[in-house]
Coordinates of C-alpha atoms in Angstrom, one line a residue:
M1 CA 19.4 25.7 -30.2
F2 CA 21.3 24.6 -27.9
K3 CA 21.3 20.9 -27.9
L4 CA 19.2 19.5 -24.6
W5 CA 20.3 16.1 -26.2
L6 CA 23.4 16.4 -24.4
I7 CA 22.5 16.6 -21.2
P8 CA 22.0 13.4 -20.6
L9 CA 23.8 11.5 -23.7
L10 CA 26.8 12.7 -22.2
P11 CA 27.1 10.5 -18.6
F12 CA 25.2 7.5 -20.9
L13 CA 28.6 7.6 -22.8
G14 CA 30.2 7.5 -19.5
F15 CA 28.1 4.6 -18.6
L16 CA 28.6 3.1 -21.8
I17 CA 32.3 3.4 -21.8
N18 CA 33.3 2.0 -18.2
G19 CA 30.3 -0.7 -17.9
I20 CA 32.1 -2.1 -21.0
L21 CA 35.6 -1.4 -21.2
G22 CA 35.8 -1.0 -17.3
K23 CA 37.3 -4.2 -16.7
K24 CA 40.1 -3.6 -18.9
L25 CA 40.6 0.1 -18.1
P26 CA 43.0 1.5 -15.0
K27 CA 40.9 3.5 -12.3
L28 CA 42.5 7.0 -13.5
A29 CA 40.5 5.8 -16.6
I30 CA 37.9 5.1 -14.8
N31 CA 37.5 8.1 -12.7
A32 CA 38.2 10.6 -15.8
V33 CA 35.2 8.9 -17.6
A34 CA 32.7 8.7 -14.6
V35 CA 33.1 12.2 -13.0
G36 CA 34.0 13.6 -16.5
S37 CA 31.4 12.8 -18.3
V38 CA 29.2 14.1 -15.0
L39 CA 31.0 17.6 -15.0
A40 CA 30.8 18.3 -19.0
S41 CA 27.4 17.6 -18.2
F42 CA 27.0 20.0 -14.9
L43 CA 29.1 22.7 -17.5
W44 CA 26.7 22.1 -20.9
V45 CA 24.1 23.3 -18.1
A46 CA 25.3 26.2 -16.8
L47 CA 26.2 26.8 -20.5
V48 CA 22.2 26.5 -21.5
V49 CA 20.8 28.2 -18.0
G50 CA 23.3 31.0 -17.4
P51 CA 21.4 33.5 -19.6
S52 CA 18.5 33.2 -17.6
S53 CA 17.8 35.7 -15.8
D54 CA 14.9 36.9 -17.8
W55 CA 13.6 33.5 -18.4
G56 CA 9.5 33.2 -19.1
A57 CA 8.1 30.0 -18.0
N58 CA 8.7 28.3 -21.0
K59 CA 12.3 28.8 -22.7
L60 CA 13.4 26.3 -24.2
H61 CA 11.6 23.1 -26.2
A62 CA 13.4 20.4 -28.4
H63 CA 11.4 18.1 -30.3
Y64 CA 13.8 15.1 -31.5
F65 CA 11.0 12.2 -32.7
T66 CA 7.7 10.6 -32.4
W67 CA 8.0 8.0 -30.3
I68 CA 4.2 6.8 -30.3
A69 CA 1.5 7.5 -33.0
S70 CA -2.4 6.3 -32.6
G71 CA -4.6 8.1 -34.3
N72 CA -4.8 11.6 -32.8
F73 CA -2.7 10.0 -29.9
H74 CA 1.2 11.4 -30.2
V75 CA 3.9 11.1 -27.3
G76 CA 7.4 13.0 -29.3
W77 CA 10.4 12.2 -27.2
D78 CA 11.1 16.2 -25.8
F79 CA 13.0 17.8 -23.8
A80 CA 11.9 20.8 -22.0
V81 CA 13.4 23.8 -19.6
D82 CA 12.0 26.3 -17.9
K83 CA 13.4 27.7 -14.4
L84 CA 11.8 24.8 -12.6
T85 CA 13.7 22.9 -14.9
M86 CA 16.9 25.0 -14.3
I87 CA 17.1 24.5 -10.9
M88 CA 16.2 20.8 -11.2
L89 CA 19.4 20.5 -13.8
M90 CA 22.0 22.4 -11.4
I91 CA 20.6 20.1 -8.7
V92 CA 21.4 16.9 -10.3
T93 CA 24.3 17.9 -12.2
G94 CA 26.2 19.8 -9.3
I95 CA 26.2 17.6 -6.5
G96 CA 26.3 14.5 -9.0
T97 CA 29.7 15.8 -9.4
L98 CA 30.7 16.7 -6.3
I99 CA 29.6 13.5 -5.2
H100 CA 31.4 11.2 -8.3
I101 CA 34.9 13.0 -7.0
Y102 CA 34.0 11.8 -3.6
A103 CA 33.0 8.5 -4.5
T104 CA 36.8 8.4 -6.1
G105 CA 38.6 8.3 -3.2
Y106 CA 35.9 6.3 -1.3
M107 CA 35.5 3.1 -3.3
D108 CA 39.1 3.3 -4.1
H109 CA 39.6 -0.2 -2.1
E110 CA 36.3 -1.9 -2.8
G111 CA 35.5 -4.7 -5.9
G112 CA 33.8 -3.9 -8.8
Y113 CA 35.0 -0.2 -9.2
Y114 CA 33.8 0.3 -12.7
R115 CA 30.6 -2.1 -12.0
F116 CA 30.0 1.0 -9.3
F117 CA 30.6 4.2 -11.6
A118 CA 28.7 2.7 -14.5
Y119 CA 26.0 2.5 -12.4
L120 CA 26.1 6.0 -11.1
N121 CA 26.6 7.5 -14.3
L122 CA 23.6 5.6 -15.8
F123 CA 21.7 7.1 -13.1
M124 CA 22.8 10.3 -13.8
F125 CA 21.6 9.8 -17.5
F126 CA 17.7 8.6 -15.9
M127 CA 17.5 11.2 -13.8
L128 CA 18.1 14.0 -16.2
N129 CA 16.1 12.9 -19.0
L130 CA 12.8 12.3 -15.9
V131 CA 14.1 16.3 -15.1
L132 CA 14.1 17.5 -19.1
A133 CA 11.2 15.6 -20.3
A134 CA 8.6 17.8 -21.8
N135 CA 5.6 14.9 -21.4
Y136 CA 4.5 12.0 -18.7
L137 CA 5.7 9.2 -20.8
I138 CA 9.3 10.9 -20.6
L139 CA 9.6 11.7 -17.2
F140 CA 8.3 7.8 -16.4
V141 CA 11.2 6.4 -18.5
G142 CA 13.5 8.3 -16.2
W143 CA 11.2 7.7 -13.4
E144 CA 11.4 4.1 -13.5
G145 CA 15.2 4.3 -15.5
V146 CA 16.3 5.7 -11.4
G147 CA 14.1 2.9 -10.0
L148 CA 16.2 0.7 -12.0
C149 CA 19.7 2.0 -11.3
S150 CA 18.8 2.6 -7.3
Y151 CA 17.9 -1.4 -7.3
L152 CA 21.3 -1.9 -8.9
L153 CA 23.1 0.4 -6.4
I154 CA 21.7 -0.6 -3.5
G155 CA 22.2 -4.5 -4.0
F156 CA 26.2 -3.2 -5.4
Y157 CA 27.4 -5.4 -1.8
F158 CA 25.9 -8.8 -3.4
H159 CA 27.9 -11.5 -1.5
K160 CA 25.4 -9.3 1.4
K161 CA 22.0 -11.1 1.6
S162 CA 20.9 -7.9 3.4
A163 CA 22.2 -5.8 1.0
T164 CA 20.1 -7.7 -2.2
T165 CA 17.1 -7.8 0.4
A166 CA 17.1 -4.7 1.1
G167 CA 17.3 -3.5 -3.1
N168 CA 14.7 -6.2 -3.7
K169 CA 12.6 -4.3 -1.1
A170 CA 13.2 -0.9 -2.4
F171 CA 12.2 -2.2 -6.3
I172 CA 9.0 -3.8 -4.5
V173 CA 7.6 -1.2 -2.9
N174 CA 8.4 1.2 -5.5
R175 CA 6.4 -1.0 -7.7
V176 CA 3.3 -0.6 -6.0
G177 CA 4.2 3.5 -6.2
D178 CA 4.5 3.4 -9.9
F179 CA 1.7 1.1 -10.8
G180 CA -0.3 4.5 -8.9
F181 CA 1.8 7.2 -11.4
A182 CA 0.7 4.5 -14.5
M183 CA -3.3 4.9 -13.8
A184 CA -2.5 8.1 -13.2
M185 CA -1.2 8.9 -16.8
F186 CA -4.1 6.4 -18.3
L187 CA -6.5 9.2 -16.9
I188 CA -4.9 12.1 -18.3
V189 CA -5.1 10.4 -22.2
I190 CA -8.7 9.8 -21.5
Q191 CA -9.4 13.4 -19.9
F192 CA -6.9 14.8 -22.2
G193 CA -6.3 12.9 -25.0
S194 CA -2.5 14.3 -24.7
L195 CA 0.4 13.4 -22.2
D196 CA 2.6 17.2 -22.9
F197 CA 2.7 19.1 -20.5
T198 CA 1.5 21.9 -22.1
P199 CA -1.9 20.8 -23.3
V200 CA -2.8 19.1 -20.1
F201 CA -2.1 21.9 -18.3
T202 CA -4.2 24.2 -20.4
K203 CA -6.6 22.2 -20.3
A204 CA -7.0 21.4 -16.8
P205 CA -8.6 24.3 -14.8
G206 CA -11.8 23.2 -17.3
A207 CA -11.7 19.4 -16.4
P208 CA -14.2 17.7 -13.8
V209 CA -12.5 18.6 -10.1
E210 CA -13.2 14.4 -9.3
T211 CA -11.2 13.4 -12.4
L212 CA -8.3 15.5 -11.3
T213 CA -8.8 14.6 -7.7
A214 CA -8.4 11.1 -8.7
I215 CA -5.3 12.0 -11.2
A216 CA -3.6 13.9 -8.3
L217 CA -4.4 11.3 -5.7
L218 CA -2.7 8.6 -8.2
M219 CA -0.1 10.7 -9.3
L220 CA 0.7 10.9 -5.1
V221 CA 0.5 7.5 -4.7
G222 CA 4.0 7.4 -7.4
A223 CA 5.3 10.3 -5.4
A224 CA 4.9 8.1 -2.1
G225 CA 6.7 5.5 -3.5
K226 CA 9.6 7.2 -4.7
S227 CA 9.9 9.8 -2.4
A228 CA 9.5 7.4 0.8
Q229 CA 5.9 9.0 2.7
I230 CA 4.1 7.2 4.1
P231 CA 2.6 4.2 3.8
L232 CA 5.5 3.3 1.3
Y233 CA 8.7 4.4 2.9
V234 CA 9.5 1.5 4.8
W235 CA 12.4 1.1 1.7
L236 CA 14.2 4.5 2.2
P237 CA 15.8 3.0 5.6
D238 CA 17.0 -0.7 4.5
A239 CA 18.4 1.3 1.2
M240 CA 21.4 2.6 3.3
E241 CA 22.9 -0.9 2.6
G242 CA 23.8 0.6 -0.2
P243 CA 27.5 2.3 -0.3
T244 CA 27.6 5.5 1.1
P245 CA 27.9 8.0 -2.0
V246 CA 24.9 6.1 -3.2
S247 CA 22.9 7.4 -0.2
A248 CA 24.1 10.6 -0.8
L249 CA 23.4 10.9 -4.5
I250 CA 20.2 8.6 -5.4
H251 CA 18.7 8.6 -1.5
A252 CA 19.4 12.1 -0.3
A253 CA 19.7 14.6 -2.8
T254 CA 18.3 13.2 -6.3
M255 CA 16.3 10.4 -6.7
V256 CA 14.1 10.8 -3.7
T257 CA 13.0 14.2 -4.2
A258 CA 11.5 13.0 -8.0
G259 CA 8.3 13.1 -6.2
V260 CA 8.1 16.3 -5.1
Y261 CA 9.1 17.6 -8.4
M262 CA 7.0 15.7 -10.1
C263 CA 3.9 17.1 -8.1
S264 CA 5.0 20.3 -8.7
R265 CA 5.6 20.1 -12.1
S266 CA 1.9 19.2 -11.8
A267 CA 0.8 22.0 -9.7
V268 CA -1.6 23.3 -11.9
I269 CA -3.8 19.6 -11.8
F270 CA -3.3 19.6 -7.6
L271 CA -4.8 23.5 -7.5
H272 CA -7.9 22.3 -9.3
A273 CA -7.9 19.1 -6.9
P274 CA -8.5 20.8 -3.5
A275 CA -8.8 17.6 -1.4
A276 CA -6.0 15.7 -2.9
M277 CA -3.9 18.8 -2.1
D278 CA -5.2 18.4 2.0
V279 CA -4.0 15.0 1.8
V280 CA -0.8 16.0 0.4
A281 CA 0.0 18.1 3.3
L282 CA -1.2 15.6 5.4
I283 CA 0.8 12.8 4.3
G284 CA 3.8 15.1 4.3
L285 CA 3.3 16.0 7.7
A286 CA 2.3 12.8 9.2
T287 CA 5.8 11.3 7.5
A288 CA 8.5 14.2 9.0
V289 CA 6.8 14.1 12.2
F290 CA 6.5 10.2 12.1
A291 CA 10.1 9.3 11.0
A292 CA 11.7 12.2 13.3
T293 CA 10.7 10.2 16.3
I294 CA 12.3 6.8 15.2
G295 CA 15.5 9.2 14.5
I296 CA 15.6 10.2 17.9
T297 CA 16.2 6.2 18.8
Q298 CA 18.6 5.0 16.3
Y299 CA 22.5 4.3 16.9
D300 CA 23.7 3.4 13.1
I301 CA 25.0 6.8 11.9
K302 CA 23.4 6.3 8.2
K303 CA 20.2 5.3 9.8
V304 CA 20.0 8.0 11.7
F305 CA 20.2 10.4 8.4
A306 CA 17.7 7.5 6.3
Y307 CA 15.0 8.7 8.3
S308 CA 15.9 12.5 8.7
T309 CA 15.6 11.9 4.9
V310 CA 12.1 10.4 5.8
S311 CA 11.1 13.6 7.7
Q312 CA 12.3 16.5 5.7
L313 CA 11.0 15.0 2.3
G314 CA 7.4 14.7 4.3
Y315 CA 8.5 18.7 5.2
M316 CA 8.5 19.3 1.2
F317 CA 5.1 17.6 0.7
L318 CA 3.6 19.8 3.5
G319 CA 4.8 22.6 1.4
V320 CA 3.4 21.7 -1.7
G321 CA 0.1 20.6 -0.3
V322 CA -0.8 23.9 1.3
G323 CA 0.5 25.2 -2.5
A324 CA 3.7 27.1 -1.4
F325 CA 5.2 25.1 -4.6
S326 CA 8.1 27.2 -4.5
A327 CA 9.3 26.6 -1.3
G328 CA 8.7 22.8 -1.3
I329 CA 11.6 23.0 -4.6
W330 CA 13.8 25.7 -2.1
H331 CA 13.7 22.8 0.6
L332 CA 14.4 20.5 -1.9
M333 CA 17.3 22.7 -2.8
T334 CA 19.0 23.2 0.0
H335 CA 18.3 19.6 1.9
A336 CA 20.1 18.5 -1.5
F337 CA 23.2 20.5 0.3
F338 CA 23.2 19.6 3.5
K339 CA 21.9 16.1 3.4
A340 CA 24.6 15.5 0.6
L341 CA 26.6 16.9 3.3
L342 CA 25.2 14.6 6.2
F343 CA 25.7 11.6 4.4
L344 CA 29.1 11.8 2.7
G345 CA 30.4 13.4 6.0
A346 CA 28.8 9.8 7.8
G347 CA 31.1 8.3 4.8
S348 CA 34.6 9.8 6.2
V349 CA 33.6 9.0 10.2
I350 CA 32.7 5.4 8.4
H351 CA 36.1 5.7 6.7
A352 CA 38.1 7.2 9.5
C353 CA 36.5 4.6 12.1
H354 CA 37.8 2.1 10.2
G355 CA 34.0 0.4 8.8
E356 CA 31.9 1.5 11.7
Q357 CA 28.7 3.0 11.9
D358 CA 27.3 2.5 15.3
M359 CA 27.7 5.7 16.9
R360 CA 28.0 4.1 20.8
H361 CA 31.4 2.7 19.2
M362 CA 32.5 6.5 18.2
G363 CA 33.6 9.5 19.7
G364 CA 36.5 11.9 20.2
L365 CA 36.5 12.4 16.6
K366 CA 36.5 16.1 16.5
K367 CA 40.5 15.4 17.6
Y368 CA 41.3 13.1 15.1
A369 CA 38.6 13.9 12.0
P370 CA 38.6 17.8 12.4
W371 CA 37.6 19.0 9.0
T372 CA 34.8 16.0 8.9
C373 CA 33.9 17.6 12.2
I374 CA 33.8 20.8 11.3
V375 CA 31.8 20.2 8.1
L376 CA 29.3 17.9 9.6
A377 CA 28.6 20.7 12.2
C378 CA 27.9 23.0 9.2
A379 CA 25.5 20.3 7.9
S380 CA 23.8 19.9 11.4
L381 CA 23.0 23.8 11.8
A382 CA 21.6 24.1 8.4
I383 CA 19.0 21.2 9.1
A384 CA 18.6 22.7 12.7
G385 CA 17.6 26.2 10.8
F386 CA 20.0 28.2 12.2
P387 CA 19.5 31.6 11.4
G388 CA 20.9 32.6 8.3
T389 CA 21.7 29.0 7.1
S390 CA 20.3 27.6 4.3
G391 CA 17.8 25.6 6.1
F392 CA 16.6 28.1 7.9
F393 CA 15.2 30.0 4.5
S394 CA 13.3 26.9 3.1
K395 CA 11.8 25.7 6.4
D396 CA 10.7 29.0 7.8
A397 CA 9.1 29.7 4.3
I398 CA 7.0 26.1 4.2
L399 CA 5.9 26.5 7.9
T400 CA 5.0 30.5 7.5
A401 CA 2.4 28.7 4.5
A402 CA 1.4 26.0 7.0
Y403 CA 0.2 28.3 9.4
E404 CA -1.5 30.4 6.9
H405 CA -3.7 26.9 5.8
A406 CA -3.9 26.0 9.4
P407 CA -2.4 27.2 12.4
W408 CA -1.9 23.6 13.9
M409 CA 0.2 22.3 10.7
F410 CA 2.9 24.8 12.0
W411 CA 2.3 23.4 15.6
V412 CA 2.9 20.0 14.7
G413 CA 6.1 21.6 11.9
V414 CA 7.7 23.4 14.7
V415 CA 7.8 20.4 17.1
T416 CA 8.9 18.2 14.3
A417 CA 12.1 20.6 13.7
G418 CA 13.2 20.9 17.5
M419 CA 12.9 17.0 17.2
T420 CA 15.0 17.1 13.9
A421 CA 17.9 19.5 15.6
F422 CA 17.9 16.8 18.2
Y423 CA 18.2 14.1 16.8
V424 CA 20.8 15.6 14.6
W425 CA 23.1 17.0 16.6
R426 CA 22.7 14.3 19.2
A427 CA 24.5 12.2 16.3
F428 CA 27.4 14.9 15.9
W429 CA 28.0 14.9 19.8
M430 CA 28.0 10.9 20.1
T431 CA 30.2 10.7 17.2
F432 CA 33.0 13.5 18.2
W433 CA 32.9 14.3 21.7
G434 CA 34.2 12.5 24.6
E435 CA 36.6 9.8 24.7
Y436 CA 36.6 7.6 21.0
R437 CA 35.0 4.0 22.0
G438 CA 35.6 2.2 19.1
H439 CA 38.9 0.3 17.3
G440 CA 41.6 0.6 15.7
K441 CA 43.2 4.3 15.1
P442 CA 41.0 7.0 13.5
H443 CA 42.4 9.2 11.0
E444 CA 41.1 11.8 8.4
S445 CA 39.8 11.5 5.1
P446 CA 41.7 12.0 2.1
M447 CA 41.6 15.2 0.5
V448 CA 39.8 14.2 -2.6
M449 CA 37.0 13.1 0.2
L450 CA 37.1 16.5 1.9
A451 CA 37.7 19.0 -0.7
P452 CA 33.6 18.1 -2.3
L453 CA 32.6 17.9 1.6
M454 CA 34.1 21.8 1.7
V455 CA 32.3 22.9 -1.4
L456 CA 28.8 21.6 0.0
A457 CA 29.5 23.2 3.7
V458 CA 29.5 26.8 1.9
L459 CA 26.0 25.9 0.2
S460 CA 24.8 24.3 3.5
L461 CA 25.8 27.7 5.0
G462 CA 25.0 29.7 2.5
G463 CA 22.8 28.7 -0.4
G464 CA 19.7 30.4 1.1
F465 CA 21.1 34.0 0.3
L466 CA 22.6 32.6 -3.1
F467 CA 19.6 30.9 -4.4
N468 CA 16.0 32.7 -3.4
V469 CA 13.8 30.3 -5.2
P470 CA 10.9 31.6 -4.4
E471 CA 12.1 34.9 -6.8
I472 CA 13.0 32.3 -9.5
L473 CA 9.6 30.4 -9.4
K474 CA 7.0 33.9 -8.4
D475 CA 6.1 33.6 -12.3
M476 CA 5.4 29.8 -12.2
F477 CA 3.7 29.6 -8.6
P478 CA 1.9 32.6 -8.3
L479 CA -0.5 31.8 -5.6
K480 CA 2.6 31.7 -3.0
E481 CA 4.5 33.9 -4.8
E482 CA 4.7 36.4 -2.0
I483 CA 5.5 34.2 1.7
P484 CA 4.9 37.3 4.2
E485 CA 7.2 37.6 6.6
E486 CA 5.9 36.5 10.5
H487 CA 8.8 37.3 12.4
M488 CA 6.8 35.8 15.6
L489 CA 6.7 32.6 14.1
M490 CA 10.0 32.6 12.6
A491 CA 11.2 33.2 16.1
I492 CA 9.2 30.5 17.3
S493 CA 10.6 27.7 14.8
V494 CA 14.4 29.0 15.6
A495 CA 13.6 28.7 19.2
A496 CA 12.4 25.0 18.5
G497 CA 15.6 24.5 17.1
L498 CA 17.3 26.2 19.6
I499 CA 16.2 23.8 22.1
G500 CA 16.6 20.7 20.3
I501 CA 20.5 21.3 20.1
A502 CA 20.6 22.4 24.0
M503 CA 18.9 19.3 24.6
S504 CA 20.9 17.1 22.7
W505 CA 24.2 18.7 24.3
Y506 CA 23.1 18.4 27.9
M507 CA 22.2 15.0 27.5
Y508 CA 24.9 13.6 25.2
V509 CA 27.8 15.7 26.7
V510 CA 27.0 17.0 30.2
N511 CA 24.6 14.5 31.6
Q512 CA 25.2 11.1 29.5
E513 CA 23.4 8.8 31.6
L514 CA 20.0 10.9 31.2
P515 CA 19.3 9.6 28.2
G516 CA 19.3 5.6 29.4
K517 CA 16.7 6.2 32.5
I518 CA 14.8 8.5 30.1
A519 CA 14.8 4.8 27.9
N520 CA 13.9 2.8 31.2
A521 CA 11.1 5.2 32.4
L522 CA 9.2 4.7 29.3
G523 CA 9.7 1.1 28.7
G524 CA 7.6 -0.6 25.9
L525 CA 6.8 3.3 24.4
Y526 CA 10.7 3.7 23.8
R527 CA 11.0 0.1 22.8
L528 CA 7.9 0.5 19.9
V529 CA 9.6 3.5 18.5
D530 CA 13.4 2.0 18.5
D531 CA 12.2 -0.8 16.5
K532 CA 10.5 1.7 14.2
Y533 CA 6.7 0.9 15.3
R534 CA 7.3 -2.4 14.0
I535 CA 5.7 -1.5 10.4
D536 CA 8.2 -4.0 8.6
E537 CA 7.0 -6.6 11.1
A538 CA 3.1 -5.6 10.1
Y539 CA 3.7 -5.5 6.9
D540 CA 5.2 -9.4 6.8
A541 CA 2.5 -10.6 8.6
A542 CA -0.3 -8.4 6.8
I543 CA 1.1 -8.4 3.4
V544 CA 4.4 -10.2 2.8
E545 CA 2.9 -13.8 5.0
P546 CA -0.1 -14.3 3.7
L547 CA 1.4 -13.7 -0.2
I548 CA 3.5 -16.3 0.7
E549 CA 1.2 -18.5 2.2
G550 CA -1.4 -17.9 -0.4
S551 CA 1.3 -18.3 -3.2
S552 CA 2.2 -21.7 -1.2
A553 CA -1.5 -23.1 -1.0
V554 CA -3.0 -21.9 -4.4
L555 CA 0.0 -21.5 -7.0
W556 CA 1.9 -24.2 -6.2
K557 CA 0.0 -27.1 -4.1
T558 CA -3.3 -26.3 -6.0
V559 CA -2.4 -24.6 -9.5
D560 CA 0.9 -26.2 -10.1
A561 CA 1.2 -29.1 -8.0
G562 CA -2.9 -30.3 -8.4
I563 CA -3.3 -29.2 -12.1
I564 CA -0.6 -28.9 -14.1
D565 CA 0.9 -31.7 -12.4
G566 CA -1.8 -33.7 -12.0
A567 CA -2.5 -33.2 -15.7
V568 CA 0.9 -34.2 -16.8
N569 CA 1.4 -37.5 -14.4
G570 CA -2.0 -38.2 -15.0
V571 CA -1.9 -38.5 -19.4
G572 CA 2.0 -39.9 -18.2
S573 CA 0.2 -42.8 -16.1
Q574 CA -2.5 -43.0 -18.2
A575 CA 0.0 -44.2 -21.1
R576 CA 1.9 -46.3 -19.1
G577 CA -1.1 -48.4 -18.0
I578 CA -2.1 -48.5 -21.6
G579 CA 1.6 -49.6 -22.6
N580 CA 1.3 -52.1 -20.3
V581 CA -1.4 -53.4 -21.1
L582 CA 0.3 -53.6 -24.8
K583 CA 3.5 -55.1 -24.1
L584 CA 1.5 -58.4 -23.2
I585 CA 1.2 -58.8 -26.9
Q586 CA 5.3 -57.9 -27.1
S587 CA 5.9 -61.3 -25.9
G588 CA 8.6 -62.6 -28.2
N589 CA 6.6 -66.2 -28.9
I590 CA 6.3 -66.9 -32.6
R591 CA 3.5 -69.5 -31.8
S592 CA 2.3 -66.9 -29.8
Y593 CA 2.3 -64.5 -32.7
A594 CA 0.8 -66.9 -35.3
T595 CA -1.9 -67.6 -32.5
W596 CA -2.8 -63.4 -32.5
I597 CA -2.9 -63.0 -36.2
V598 CA -5.3 -66.2 -36.4
A599 CA -7.8 -64.8 -33.8
G600 CA -7.5 -61.1 -35.7
S601 CA -8.6 -63.2 -39.0
V602 CA -11.1 -64.8 -37.4
V603 CA -12.5 -61.9 -36.0
I604 CA -12.2 -59.7 -39.1
I605 CA -13.7 -62.4 -41.1
I606 CA -16.8 -62.9 -38.5
V607 CA -17.1 -58.6 -38.3
M608 CA -17.4 -58.9 -42.5
G609 CA -19.9 -61.7 -42.2
I610 CA -22.2 -59.9 -40.1
A611 CA -21.6 -56.8 -42.1
G612 CA -22.5 -58.6 -45.2
G613 CA -25.5 -60.1 -43.9
V614 CA -27.3 -57.2 -42.5
R615 CA -26.5 -55.3 -45.2

C-alpha cells in the first residue's frame, strides 16, 4: 500500500521547519526546504499514480483513524485516490513546484522571506488534504485551511492597509460560502447518515429530488465563494494585493478551482438534481460574460488576469452545469497551465518594470524582456483558444456540451471567448509593443524565474495533446464521455477568438487613438464597466454600512452602552449614593459616636419592649 499520508505531510514538514527555524536559516536553506518538500511530494504523487493507466473508479483507499464516533455515525481520517484525484494531485504538486521555484527569485529581496514560504507550504498541505479526502469532513478541513492560507498570503504585505483590507474581504466573503457548504454537510448526514463519499454516492440515486436539490444548491453556495462566482466573486480581484506567486498558485491554478472539484466530485448528487445543475450552468455563464466585460477596461495587469480567472472559472461551472464534468476538469487543468503562466509572466513584467503594474506605463518590453514576451504570447494564445493549444481543446469541449444542452448558451459562451481573446491580447500589446512609457530601464528576469515559465509555456501549448482528460475520466462521468466533434461549432469559437485578437491588434497597435474615442462615445456605460459595475459600492451600501450602523445603534449604544454599561454604572451609582449617606456616620467625633450608640441602644430597648408586650 502506498503511503498516501506522505503526500500532504512533506509540505507540512516544510512549513514547520521554515515556520519555526526559518528566521535563523540562510535563504538557501529556506529554499531547499520549501521547494524540496513540494518537489518530494510531486515525485511521491508520480510514484503513486504512475502505473495508473488501467485504474478503475476507486484504486487506492487508506483509513488512518476514526476521528468522530457518535452512535452509528462515524467519520474517519481517510484518504482515497481515483482518476479525478490523480489529475488534481498532479496539478497541485506539479504547478506548485514550479511556482515555488519561481518565488525564490521573485521574493528574493522581500522581507518576511521565511514566513512567505512557510505559508506557501502550509497551503500545499491543506490543498492536498482537500484533494485526497475520502469524505466531506476531511475535504472541509482542507477547504477551510486553504481559506486561512489565502487570508495570510493576501495580507502578506501587512504594512499596507489595502493588503490587510483585501485579506479581510477574502476571509469574510468566503465565510458566507462556507456556511452554505456546512449546511449541505448537515443535510447529507440527515439524509444518508454518513459523510463518506462511497455510501453517499451509492444511496444518492434513491434519495428525494428535493433533498438532493437543496444539498446541491448549498454546495453551490460554497463553491461560489471559493471559486469566485456571482455573487461571491468580489474578493478575488482584490486578492491581487498579495505577492504575484500567490496570485498564480492560490488564485489561478489551485485553490479557486476547489469549488469546481467539489461539484465534480459530487457529480452523482448534481446529476439527480437537474434544477440545481441548471442554476450552476446559469451562474457560470453569467459570471463568465460579466467578468469578461470588466476585464476589457482594466489597466492593472494583475487585475486584468484576475477578472480573466473569474471568467474562466465561470466556463468551468458552465461545463459542470450542462453535465460535461470531464470537460470542466479538462479546462481546470489547462487553465492551471496558461493562467499560472499569465500571472507569473505578469510578475516577470512587474519585476522588469521595477514594480509597475499599470500597463499605461509599460510598452516596448519585447526588446528588454524577450523571453517573458515569448512565454506570455504562448499563454495568451492558449487562453484565446488558438487551434492546437491546450485552451482550444478544453474550451471547445465545454462549448460543444453547452450547445447540446441549450444553443443560446453556446452563443453567449462564444461571445465571451471573443472578449477573452480581446482583453488578454490587449494586455499583451500594451505591455510589449510600442515605446517604453515607464520609469527606469527595464530588464529581463533571472533564469530561476524564467525556467518555470518555459515549462508552463510548453504545457500551455501542448497540454491538450498530452492530457486527454475526458478519455481519462470516461469511467467516472459516463454521461458525457463521448463529446461529439462539431466542426462548425469549433470553427465558430475559433473565429471568435481570432476576431478578438485582430481587434485588439488594430486598436492597440495600428490605431491607438480608437480605444479613447470608443470610451468617450460610450460615456456613462464605459465608466460603469470601468468602475466594475459599482458592485462593491452596492455591497457597501446594502450590507456593510447597515451592519456597521446597526451594530453602532443596537450593539454599541443600546446593548453595550445602554444595558451593560447602564447596569454596571447603575450599581456603581447606587453604591456611591449609599456610601455618601453612610459616610456621614464616620465623622471622627467621639461624642457623636457616643450619641449614636445611646440612640441605637434606646431604639433597641424600645423595639424589645414592644416585642415583649405583644408576646
